């Protein structure tokens, strides 16, 4: 049985470093300053033969109001309620603090299984802190160094019996069901019915700070899973959440707000933006979220262009539509601006939503599915070449130096996004405008709006091996004849 392990503790005790160690990759941002992690991040973890889900949490703060710290604490307490086991991490070098004592008391009341870990415990400087940990009343602390990987097998020794206990409890809770085995099946063996699960659709939500990305993801989830608030830049790293959205298995990435490169000075924000870019590259569909009050600012255009250059299917969503007064006129202006400012995404879905109320989420869901279908579209070579002949007849290629460029045939070489190769004479002399003419024709003729389309013009290798060979001079010719 798999179980869920929540890693909790004060800020800057090494929770994200330990999380990255357990999942075997750098999923969570790590920095020397406290409070880097703000949301709950899940990952598939492995420790020897144990497989489980690890949850990285925000640092526990002594705040219970609606401040940013208070909201972060409520998210962490929610993770404690979700988890089967809580791994309470303290800083062995700093020793036990009053905050550690308070949170240990909370964990004793809220979690049935708590393991105490003294992190940063390498070297004799941590000995005193490890000894102090006994006073928390949570049993013997496991001595760890998440940064150097020390103590992992000791942690495994503590996790294993709890995992077995959870597995036995889950087995006992299952009702006994008489299963009629297929004819010829030995009832002494195990009969396993395989359930085919669809691979989740990868969706990244990107946009400027404070455009409502986390609120939108929470509304889709139907619960307050991600930290939100009026402060700009709350989300610091790309958080992924897997769910079933109206019958569609999806994994949604909420990303940090992206500002202009010149304004991104701090190391932490650079890490956050880099994390968001990786989410875009992993995604299949990218939702570019705009603020209805200030849509299509220069940074919005850069973000949308980034998604197109990365070859992702793009859906543009305009948020905060619930507070817009002149909806009809505003929508008309939005569509006109979209066509004018983002011609490379011509025909991409543009939907209006309210992350706060949930209005428009059904339209957003449909637009994402359509964009994904188009992104995976494949056209047969026969269809392409019949279409190509019509396009050339309507508008022949140019004739530089009096010699018309001939496009002989076209084929699709890949999907995700659709990519095509056209074999022609003198491809270097074919203007970009003609390639755009063909790309726009593909969009209209084969119902491929909005998705990035890659078009490559390639020259055919000459079949005459002697065409470019120099003629031998008289001396070389005589030498050849005298042989």
Short mmCIF file of C-alpha atoms in Angstrom, two decimals:
data_model
loop_
_atom_site.label_atom_id
_atom_site.label_comp_id
_atom_site.label_asym_id
_atom_site.label_seq_id
_atom_site.Cartn_x
_atom_site.Cartn_y
_atom_site.Cartn_z
CA UNK A 1 0.00 0.00 0.00
CA UNK A 2 1.18 3.53 -0.76
CA UNK A 3 0.88 6.18 1.94
CA UNK A 4 1.13 9.96 2.22
CA UNK A 5 3.94 11.66 4.15
CA UNK A 6 3.66 15.38 5.02
CA UNK A 7 6.96 17.12 5.81
CA UNK A 8 6.23 19.89 8.34
CA UNK A 9 8.20 22.24 10.55
CA UNK A 10 9.34 25.82 11.06
CA UNK A 11 10.63 27.85 8.08
CA UNK A 12 14.16 27.14 6.86
CA UNK A 13 14.69 23.82 8.67
CA UNK A 14 15.35 22.02 5.35
CA UNK A 15 11.91 20.62 4.45
CA UNK A 16 12.19 21.32 0.71
CA UNK A 17 15.72 19.91 0.57
CA UNK A 18 14.46 16.72 2.22
CA UNK A 19 11.47 16.63 -0.13
CA UNK A 20 13.77 16.87 -3.17
CA UNK A 21 15.93 14.11 -1.70
CA UNK A 22 12.93 11.77 -1.31
CA UNK A 23 11.45 12.39 -4.77
CA UNK A 24 14.87 12.12 -6.39
CA UNK A 25 14.72 15.38 -8.31
CA UNK A 26 14.77 19.13 -7.72
CA UNK A 27 11.03 19.77 -7.72
CA UNK A 28 10.87 22.31 -4.88
CA UNK A 29 12.72 25.62 -4.87
CA UNK A 30 15.47 25.81 -2.25
CA UNK A 31 17.01 29.03 -0.94
CA UNK A 32 18.80 30.18 2.22
CA UNK A 33 16.08 32.64 3.15
CA UNK A 34 13.11 31.36 5.20
CA UNK A 35 9.58 31.09 3.83
CA UNK A 36 10.41 30.17 0.22
CA UNK A 37 7.77 27.40 0.11
CA UNK A 38 4.22 28.74 0.32
CA UNK A 39 2.00 26.12 -1.32
CA UNK A 40 1.63 22.37 -0.90
CA UNK A 41 3.74 20.45 -3.39
CA UNK A 42 3.26 16.70 -3.94
CA UNK A 43 5.72 14.26 -5.44
CA UNK A 44 6.17 10.51 -5.93
CA UNK A 45 8.81 9.55 -3.36
CA UNK A 46 10.97 6.47 -2.91
CA UNK A 47 13.01 5.24 0.02
CA UNK A 48 14.53 1.79 -0.56
CA UNK A 49 11.49 -0.42 -1.37
CA UNK A 50 8.94 2.05 0.04
CA UNK A 51 6.83 3.99 -2.47
CA UNK A 52 4.76 6.88 -1.16
CA UNK A 53 3.52 10.42 -1.82
CA UNK A 54 5.55 13.16 -0.15
CA UNK A 55 4.04 16.61 0.54
CA UNK A 56 6.29 19.63 0.95
CA UNK A 57 4.62 22.31 3.10
CA UNK A 58 5.07 25.94 4.03
CA UNK A 59 6.94 26.69 7.22
CA UNK A 60 4.69 26.68 10.28
CA UNK A 61 4.27 30.22 11.59
CA UNK A 62 2.80 31.42 14.88
CA UNK A 63 -0.07 33.20 13.10
CA UNK A 64 -3.77 32.37 13.01
CA UNK A 65 -5.21 35.52 11.34
CA UNK A 66 -5.83 36.21 7.62
CA UNK A 67 -2.31 37.45 7.02
CA UNK A 68 -0.14 35.70 4.43
CA UNK A 69 1.58 33.72 7.20
CA UNK A 70 -1.79 32.74 8.70
CA UNK A 71 -3.10 31.50 5.35
CA UNK A 72 0.11 29.54 4.81
CA UNK A 73 -0.29 27.92 8.23
CA UNK A 74 -3.87 26.85 7.45
CA UNK A 75 -2.66 25.16 4.24
CA UNK A 76 0.00 23.29 6.20
CA UNK A 77 -2.53 22.20 8.83
CA UNK A 78 -4.70 20.95 5.98
CA UNK A 79 -1.77 18.82 4.75
CA UNK A 80 -1.44 17.37 8.26
CA UNK A 81 -5.07 16.30 8.07
CA UNK A 82 -4.56 14.75 4.61
CA UNK A 83 -1.40 12.81 5.44
CA UNK A 84 -1.07 9.31 6.87
CA UNK A 85 2.26 10.19 8.50
CA UNK A 86 3.73 13.54 9.54
CA UNK A 87 7.48 13.99 9.46
CA UNK A 88 8.17 16.84 11.90
CA UNK A 89 11.52 18.45 11.03
CA UNK A 90 13.58 20.62 13.39
CA UNK A 91 16.94 22.31 12.88
CA UNK A 92 19.43 20.37 15.02
CA UNK A 93 21.98 23.19 14.88
CA UNK A 94 19.50 25.78 16.15
CA UNK A 95 18.11 23.45 18.81
CA UNK A 96 14.50 23.24 19.99
CA UNK A 97 12.65 26.56 19.93
CA UNK A 98 9.41 27.67 21.56
CA UNK A 99 7.74 27.42 18.14
CA UNK A 100 8.91 23.80 17.83
CA UNK A 101 7.32 23.01 21.19
CA UNK A 102 4.04 24.62 20.19
CA UNK A 103 3.85 22.80 16.85
CA UNK A 104 4.79 19.47 18.46
CA UNK A 105 1.75 19.89 20.72
CA UNK A 106 -0.46 20.57 17.67
CA UNK A 107 0.84 17.49 15.85
CA UNK A 108 0.24 15.23 18.84
CA UNK A 109 -3.44 16.21 18.74
CA UNK A 110 -3.97 16.18 14.96
CA UNK A 111 -1.87 13.31 13.61
CA UNK A 112 -1.94 9.65 14.60
CA UNK A 113 1.57 9.00 13.27
CA UNK A 114 4.33 11.55 13.86
CA UNK A 115 8.04 10.95 13.22
CA UNK A 116 10.52 13.47 14.59
CA UNK A 117 13.53 14.33 12.42
CA UNK A 118 16.51 16.42 13.50
CA UNK A 119 17.87 17.83 10.23
CA UNK A 120 21.24 19.48 9.57
CA UNK A 121 22.62 16.98 12.08
CA UNK A 122 25.97 16.33 10.43
CA UNK A 123 28.93 17.01 12.73
CA UNK A 124 29.29 17.44 16.48
CA UNK A 125 27.80 20.96 16.41
CA UNK A 126 24.34 19.37 16.15
CA UNK A 127 24.69 16.98 19.10
CA UNK A 128 23.12 19.32 21.64
CA UNK A 129 20.14 20.03 19.39
CA UNK A 130 19.52 16.33 18.83
CA UNK A 131 19.49 15.71 22.57
CA UNK A 132 17.07 18.62 23.11
CA UNK A 133 14.64 17.05 20.62
CA UNK A 134 13.73 14.35 23.15
CA UNK A 135 11.88 16.94 25.24
CA UNK A 136 9.24 17.34 22.50
CA UNK A 137 7.70 14.05 23.59
CA UNK A 138 7.60 12.57 20.09
CA UNK A 139 9.99 9.72 20.70
CA UNK A 140 13.57 9.30 19.56
CA UNK A 141 14.52 11.75 16.80
CA UNK A 142 16.00 10.40 13.59
CA UNK A 143 19.26 12.19 12.82
CA UNK A 144 19.32 13.48 9.22
CA UNK A 145 21.26 15.57 6.78
CA UNK A 146 18.90 16.16 3.86
CA UNK A 147 21.61 18.07 2.01
CA UNK A 148 24.13 15.22 2.17
CA UNK A 149 21.71 12.27 2.23
CA UNK A 150 22.73 11.05 5.68
CA UNK A 151 20.28 9.15 7.88
CA UNK A 152 17.95 8.04 5.08
CA UNK A 153 18.08 4.38 6.08
CA UNK A 154 17.33 5.33 9.70
CA UNK A 155 14.25 7.15 8.42
CA UNK A 156 13.31 4.04 6.42
CA UNK A 157 13.54 1.94 9.62
CA UNK A 158 11.01 4.23 11.32
CA UNK A 159 8.68 4.47 8.32
CA UNK A 160 8.50 0.75 7.55
CA UNK A 161 6.46 -0.45 10.58
CA UNK A 162 4.04 2.47 10.25
CA UNK A 163 3.58 1.69 6.56
CA UNK A 164 2.86 -1.98 7.42
CA UNK A 165 0.34 -0.90 10.07
CA UNK A 166 -1.43 1.38 7.59
CA UNK A 167 -1.53 -1.41 5.00
CA UNK A 168 -3.05 -3.86 7.49
CA UNK A 169 -5.66 -1.31 8.55
CA UNK A 170 -6.59 -0.63 4.93
CA UNK A 171 -6.86 -4.36 4.22
CA UNK A 172 -9.11 -4.91 7.25
CA UNK A 173 -11.37 -2.06 6.18
CA UNK A 174 -12.05 -3.64 2.78
CA UNK A 175 -15.38 -5.50 2.59
CA UNK A 176 -15.29 -9.18 1.69
CA UNK A 177 -16.56 -9.67 -1.85
CA UNK A 178 -17.20 -13.00 -3.52
CA UNK A 179 -15.71 -12.81 -6.99
CA UNK A 180 -16.78 -15.32 -9.62
CA UNK A 181 -13.62 -16.32 -11.42
CA UNK A 182 -13.58 -16.87 -15.18
CA UNK A 183 -13.88 -20.44 -16.39
CA UNK A 184 -10.58 -22.25 -16.10
CA UNK A 185 -9.12 -19.78 -13.56
CA UNK A 186 -7.57 -21.39 -10.50
CA UNK A 187 -9.18 -19.89 -7.40
CA UNK A 188 -5.96 -20.40 -5.46
CA UNK A 189 -4.21 -17.79 -7.63
CA UNK A 190 -4.71 -14.07 -7.79
CA UNK A 191 -7.17 -12.81 -10.34
CA UNK A 192 -6.33 -9.24 -11.31
CA UNK A 193 -8.64 -7.10 -13.37
CA UNK A 194 -6.61 -4.43 -15.10
CA UNK A 195 -8.06 -0.96 -15.16
CA UNK A 196 -6.76 1.23 -17.95
CA UNK A 197 -6.23 4.77 -16.75
CA UNK A 198 -5.91 7.58 -19.25
CA UNK A 199 -2.73 9.61 -19.10
CA UNK A 200 -3.60 12.99 -17.59
CA UNK A 201 -3.70 16.03 -19.87
CA UNK A 202 -0.89 18.40 -18.84
CA UNK A 203 -2.12 22.01 -18.46
CA UNK A 204 0.00 25.02 -17.39
CA UNK A 205 -1.64 28.27 -16.26
CA UNK A 206 0.67 31.24 -16.86
CA UNK A 207 0.35 35.00 -16.72
CA UNK A 208 1.47 38.20 -15.04
CA UNK A 209 1.52 38.46 -11.22
CA UNK A 210 -1.90 38.85 -9.57
CA UNK A 211 -3.87 37.83 -12.67
CA UNK A 212 -5.69 35.17 -10.61
CA UNK A 213 -3.90 31.96 -11.60
CA UNK A 214 -4.04 30.26 -8.18
CA UNK A 215 -7.66 31.33 -7.65
CA UNK A 216 -8.56 29.81 -11.04
CA UNK A 217 -6.89 26.49 -10.22
CA UNK A 218 -8.62 26.40 -6.81
CA UNK A 219 -11.98 27.00 -8.54
CA UNK A 220 -11.33 24.12 -10.95
CA UNK A 221 -10.32 21.88 -8.03
CA UNK A 222 -13.36 22.92 -6.01
CA UNK A 223 -11.27 23.53 -2.88
CA UNK A 224 -8.75 25.99 -1.43
CA UNK A 225 -5.69 23.96 -2.30
CA UNK A 226 -3.37 26.78 -3.41
CA UNK A 227 -2.47 29.91 -1.49
CA UNK A 228 -4.28 33.03 -2.74
CA UNK A 229 -4.65 36.64 -1.66
CA UNK A 230 -4.40 40.28 -2.76
CA UNK A 231 -0.60 40.28 -2.58
CA UNK A 232 1.14 40.03 -5.96
CA UNK A 233 3.65 37.22 -6.38
CA UNK A 234 2.31 34.83 -3.72
CA UNK A 235 3.05 31.75 -5.85
CA UNK A 236 6.81 31.18 -6.04
CA UNK A 237 7.16 27.87 -7.83
CA UNK A 238 5.16 25.73 -10.24
CA UNK A 239 2.73 23.59 -8.25
CA UNK A 240 1.08 20.65 -10.03
CA UNK A 241 -2.23 19.13 -8.99
CA UNK A 242 -3.80 16.02 -10.55
CA UNK A 243 -7.57 15.67 -10.71
CA UNK A 244 -10.56 14.64 -12.82
CA UNK A 245 -12.06 17.72 -14.50
CA UNK A 246 -15.55 16.92 -15.79
CA UNK A 247 -14.47 13.44 -16.83
CA UNK A 248 -11.04 14.47 -18.16
CA UNK A 249 -7.95 13.34 -16.18
CA UNK A 250 -5.72 16.42 -15.96
CA UNK A 251 -2.59 17.63 -14.22
CA UNK A 252 -2.69 21.42 -13.77
CA UNK A 253 0.44 23.48 -13.12
CA UNK A 254 -0.02 26.75 -11.29
CA UNK A 255 3.00 28.95 -12.00
CA UNK A 256 4.60 32.06 -10.52
CA UNK A 257 3.68 35.38 -12.13
CA UNK A 258 6.06 36.39 -14.90
CA UNK A 259 7.34 39.97 -14.99
CA UNK A 260 9.57 41.66 -17.55
CA UNK A 261 13.10 40.27 -17.47
CA UNK A 262 14.57 43.69 -16.60
CA UNK A 263 12.47 43.81 -13.42
CA UNK A 264 13.47 40.33 -12.25
CA UNK A 265 16.49 41.00 -10.09
CA UNK A 266 16.28 38.75 -7.05
CA UNK A 267 17.71 35.24 -7.23
CA UNK A 268 14.50 33.73 -5.81
CA UNK A 269 12.29 35.34 -8.45
CA UNK A 270 14.66 34.15 -11.18
CA UNK A 271 14.28 30.62 -9.82
CA UNK A 272 10.49 31.04 -9.75
CA UNK A 273 10.33 32.22 -13.36
CA UNK A 274 12.64 29.38 -14.43
CA UNK A 275 10.33 26.91 -12.69
CA UNK A 276 7.38 28.38 -14.61
CA UNK A 277 9.22 28.04 -17.92
CA UNK A 278 9.86 24.36 -17.20
CA UNK A 279 6.14 23.90 -16.51
CA UNK A 280 5.38 25.40 -19.94
CA UNK A 281 7.78 22.97 -21.60
CA UNK A 282 6.18 19.99 -19.83
CA UNK A 283 2.63 21.13 -20.62
CA UNK A 284 0.52 20.12 -23.58
CA UNK A 285 -1.93 23.03 -23.31
CA UNK A 286 -0.98 26.44 -21.92
CA UNK A 287 -3.69 28.74 -20.54
CA UNK A 288 -2.51 32.36 -20.79
CA UNK A 289 -4.51 34.19 -18.12
CA UNK A 290 -5.16 37.91 -18.62
CA UNK A 291 -6.68 40.51 -16.32
CA UNK A 292 -9.84 41.93 -17.96
CA UNK A 293 -9.03 45.41 -16.62
CA UNK A 294 -5.57 45.56 -18.28
CA UNK A 295 -5.42 42.86 -21.00
CA UNK A 296 -2.75 42.47 -23.66
CA UNK A 297 -0.05 44.48 -21.96
CA UNK A 298 3.43 44.00 -23.41
CA UNK A 299 4.26 41.28 -20.87
CA UNK A 300 1.05 39.39 -21.73
CA UNK A 301 2.14 39.39 -25.38
CA UNK A 302 5.61 38.10 -24.47
CA UNK A 303 4.11 35.31 -22.35
CA UNK A 304 1.72 34.23 -25.13
CA UNK A 305 4.55 34.36 -27.67
CA UNK A 306 6.69 32.21 -25.35
CA UNK A 307 4.01 29.50 -25.26
CA UNK A 308 3.76 29.58 -29.06
CA UNK A 309 7.55 29.41 -29.55
CA UNK A 310 7.67 26.41 -27.20
CA UNK A 311 5.15 24.72 -29.49
CA UNK A 312 2.37 24.36 -26.93
CA UNK A 313 -1.35 24.47 -27.67
CA UNK A 314 -2.57 27.86 -26.39
CA UNK A 315 -5.86 29.02 -24.85
CA UNK A 316 -6.24 32.69 -23.87
CA UNK A 317 -8.50 33.21 -20.83
CA UNK A 318 -9.62 36.66 -19.70
CA UNK A 319 -10.18 36.66 -15.93
CA UNK A 320 -12.19 38.90 -13.57
CA UNK A 321 -15.02 39.03 -16.11
CA UNK A 322 -17.56 39.19 -13.27
CA UNK A 323 -16.63 42.82 -12.49
CA UNK A 324 -16.67 43.99 -16.11
CA UNK A 325 -19.58 46.35 -16.90
CA UNK A 326 -19.56 46.75 -20.69
CA UNK A 327 -19.18 43.06 -21.49
CA UNK A 328 -20.28 43.10 -25.16
CA UNK A 329 -18.13 46.08 -26.18
CA UNK A 330 -15.22 44.80 -24.13
CA UNK A 331 -15.37 41.34 -25.73
CA UNK A 332 -15.43 42.90 -29.21
CA UNK A 333 -12.36 45.00 -28.38
CA UNK A 334 -10.57 41.97 -26.92
CA UNK A 335 -11.09 39.87 -30.06
CA UNK A 336 -9.91 42.71 -32.29
CA UNK A 337 -6.79 43.26 -30.16
CA UNK A 338 -6.08 39.52 -30.09
CA UNK A 339 -6.15 39.21 -33.89
CA UNK A 340 -3.99 42.33 -34.29
CA UNK A 341 -1.40 41.77 -31.55
CA UNK A 342 -0.99 37.98 -31.71
CA UNK A 343 -1.22 37.00 -35.39
CA UNK A 344 0.95 33.93 -34.70
CA UNK A 345 -1.93 32.56 -32.59
CA UNK A 346 -4.62 33.38 -35.12
CA UNK A 347 -7.80 31.49 -34.28
CA UNK A 348 -6.70 30.34 -30.80
CA UNK A 349 -9.60 30.10 -28.33
CA UNK A 350 -10.32 33.25 -26.31
CA UNK A 351 -12.68 32.67 -23.39
CA UNK A 352 -13.90 34.90 -20.57
CA UNK A 353 -13.91 33.49 -17.04
CA UNK A 354 -14.31 34.48 -13.42
CA UNK A 355 -11.91 32.59 -11.18
CA UNK A 356 -13.75 34.03 -8.18
CA UNK A 357 -17.27 32.81 -9.10
CA UNK A 358 -16.49 29.91 -11.44
CA UNK A 359 -18.38 31.39 -14.39
CA UNK A 360 -17.00 30.30 -17.76
CA UNK A 361 -15.10 27.23 -16.52
CA UNK A 362 -17.19 24.95 -18.73
CA UNK A 363 -16.21 27.03 -21.77
CA UNK A 364 -12.57 26.95 -20.67
CA UNK A 365 -12.71 23.16 -20.33
CA UNK A 366 -14.14 22.80 -23.85
CA UNK A 367 -11.57 25.20 -25.32
CA UNK A 368 -8.69 23.26 -23.72
CA UNK A 369 -9.95 19.95 -25.12
CA UNK A 370 -10.35 21.43 -28.62
CA UNK A 371 -6.89 23.02 -28.52
CA UNK A 372 -5.40 19.68 -27.45
CA UNK A 373 -7.22 17.85 -30.26
CA UNK A 374 -5.91 20.31 -32.86
CA UNK A 375 -2.41 20.09 -31.39
CA UNK A 376 -2.49 16.32 -32.03
CA UNK A 377 -4.04 16.60 -35.51
CA UNK A 378 -2.56 14.57 -38.37
CA UNK A 379 -3.29 15.06 -42.08
CA UNK A 380 -2.58 12.36 -44.66
CA UNK A 381 -0.04 13.05 -47.38
CA UNK A 382 -2.69 12.53 -50.06
CA UNK A 383 -4.95 15.17 -48.51
CA UNK A 384 -2.05 17.57 -48.13
CA UNK A 385 -0.96 17.33 -51.74
CA UNK A 386 -4.47 17.76 -53.14
CA UNK A 387 -4.75 20.86 -50.96
CA UNK A 388 -1.27 22.05 -51.98
CA UNK A 389 -2.16 21.85 -55.68
CA UNK A 390 -5.20 24.07 -55.08
CA UNK A 391 -3.19 26.60 -53.06
CA UNK A 392 -0.50 26.82 -55.76
CA UNK A 393 -3.16 27.23 -58.46
CA UNK A 394 -4.75 30.12 -56.54
CA UNK A 395 -1.44 31.82 -55.76
CA UNK A 396 1.69 30.44 -57.47
CA UNK A 397 5.09 30.79 -55.79
CA UNK A 398 7.27 33.71 -56.91
CA UNK A 399 9.73 33.52 -59.82
CA UNK A 400 13.05 35.10 -58.75
CA UNK A 401 15.36 35.81 -61.73
CA UNK A 402 12.60 34.61 -64.05
CA UNK A 403 12.66 31.02 -62.78
CA UNK A 404 9.54 30.03 -60.85
CA UNK A 405 10.05 28.12 -57.62
CA UNK A 406 8.43 24.69 -57.82
CA UNK A 407 6.87 23.09 -54.73
CA UNK A 408 6.72 19.42 -55.60
CA UNK A 409 4.99 17.85 -52.59
CA UNK A 410 4.32 18.20 -48.87
CA UNK A 411 4.09 15.77 -45.95
CA UNK A 412 3.46 16.00 -42.20
CA UNK A 413 6.45 14.79 -40.20
CA UNK A 414 5.11 15.10 -36.63
CA UNK A 415 2.32 16.26 -34.33
CA UNK A 416 2.36 18.08 -30.97
CA UNK A 417 2.59 20.64 -32.60
CA UNK A 418 1.82 19.81 -36.24
CA UNK A 419 4.99 20.10 -38.37
CA UNK A 420 5.18 19.93 -42.18
CA UNK A 421 7.94 19.69 -44.77
CA UNK A 422 7.51 20.93 -48.35
CA UNK A 423 10.02 19.79 -50.96
CA UNK A 424 10.77 22.58 -53.42
CA UNK A 425 13.39 24.09 -55.69
CA UNK A 426 15.46 26.97 -54.30
CA UNK A 427 13.92 26.93 -50.78
CA UNK A 428 16.27 29.72 -49.66
CA UNK A 429 14.65 32.07 -52.21
CA UNK A 430 11.06 31.38 -51.14
CA UNK A 431 9.89 34.41 -49.13
CA UNK A 432 8.52 34.02 -45.60
CA UNK A 433 5.25 35.56 -46.76
CA UNK A 434 4.56 32.53 -48.95
CA UNK A 435 5.21 30.15 -46.04
CA UNK A 436 2.74 32.18 -43.95
CA UNK A 437 0.25 31.92 -46.82
CA UNK A 438 0.50 28.11 -46.65
CA UNK A 439 0.32 28.01 -42.84
CA UNK A 440 -2.82 30.18 -42.80
CA UNK A 441 -4.32 27.98 -45.51
CA UNK A 442 -3.65 24.88 -43.38
CA UNK A 443 -5.44 26.49 -40.42
CA UNK A 444 -8.53 27.34 -42.47
CA UNK A 445 -8.77 24.24 -44.64
CA UNK A 446 -8.10 21.61 -41.95
CA UNK A 447 -9.71 23.33 -38.93
CA UNK A 448 -6.46 23.96 -37.05
CA UNK A 449 -7.04 27.33 -35.37
CA UNK A 450 -4.55 28.76 -32.92
CA UNK A 451 -2.13 25.87 -32.59
CA UNK A 452 1.53 26.47 -33.50
CA UNK A 453 2.30 25.10 -36.98
CA UNK A 454 5.87 24.46 -38.07
CA UNK A 455 6.59 24.74 -41.82
CA UNK A 456 9.96 23.81 -43.31
CA UNK A 457 10.96 24.28 -46.95
CA UNK A 458 13.52 21.74 -48.09
CA UNK A 459 15.39 21.39 -51.38
CA UNK A 460 15.63 18.02 -53.09
CA UNK A 461 19.05 16.48 -53.56
CA UNK A 462 20.08 16.65 -57.21
CA UNK A 463 19.93 13.26 -58.91
CA UNK A 464 22.68 14.09 -61.46
CA UNK A 465 26.00 13.22 -59.77
CA UNK A 466 28.01 15.03 -62.49
CA UNK A 467 26.10 18.32 -62.46
CA UNK A 468 28.43 20.24 -60.12
CA UNK A 469 31.65 18.33 -60.95
CA UNK A 470 34.36 20.44 -62.63
CA UNK A 471 35.44 19.47 -66.13
CA UNK A 472 39.02 18.12 -66.26
CA UNK A 473 41.64 20.37 -67.79
CA UNK A 474 43.75 19.32 -70.86
CA UNK A 475 46.67 18.01 -68.79
CA UNK A 476 44.43 15.87 -66.59
CA UNK A 477 42.58 14.60 -69.68
CA UNK A 478 45.87 13.53 -71.40
CA UNK A 479 47.05 11.82 -68.19
CA UNK A 480 43.75 9.90 -68.04
CA UNK A 481 43.98 8.80 -71.71
CA UNK A 482 47.61 7.66 -71.35
CA UNK A 483 46.76 5.21 -68.55
#
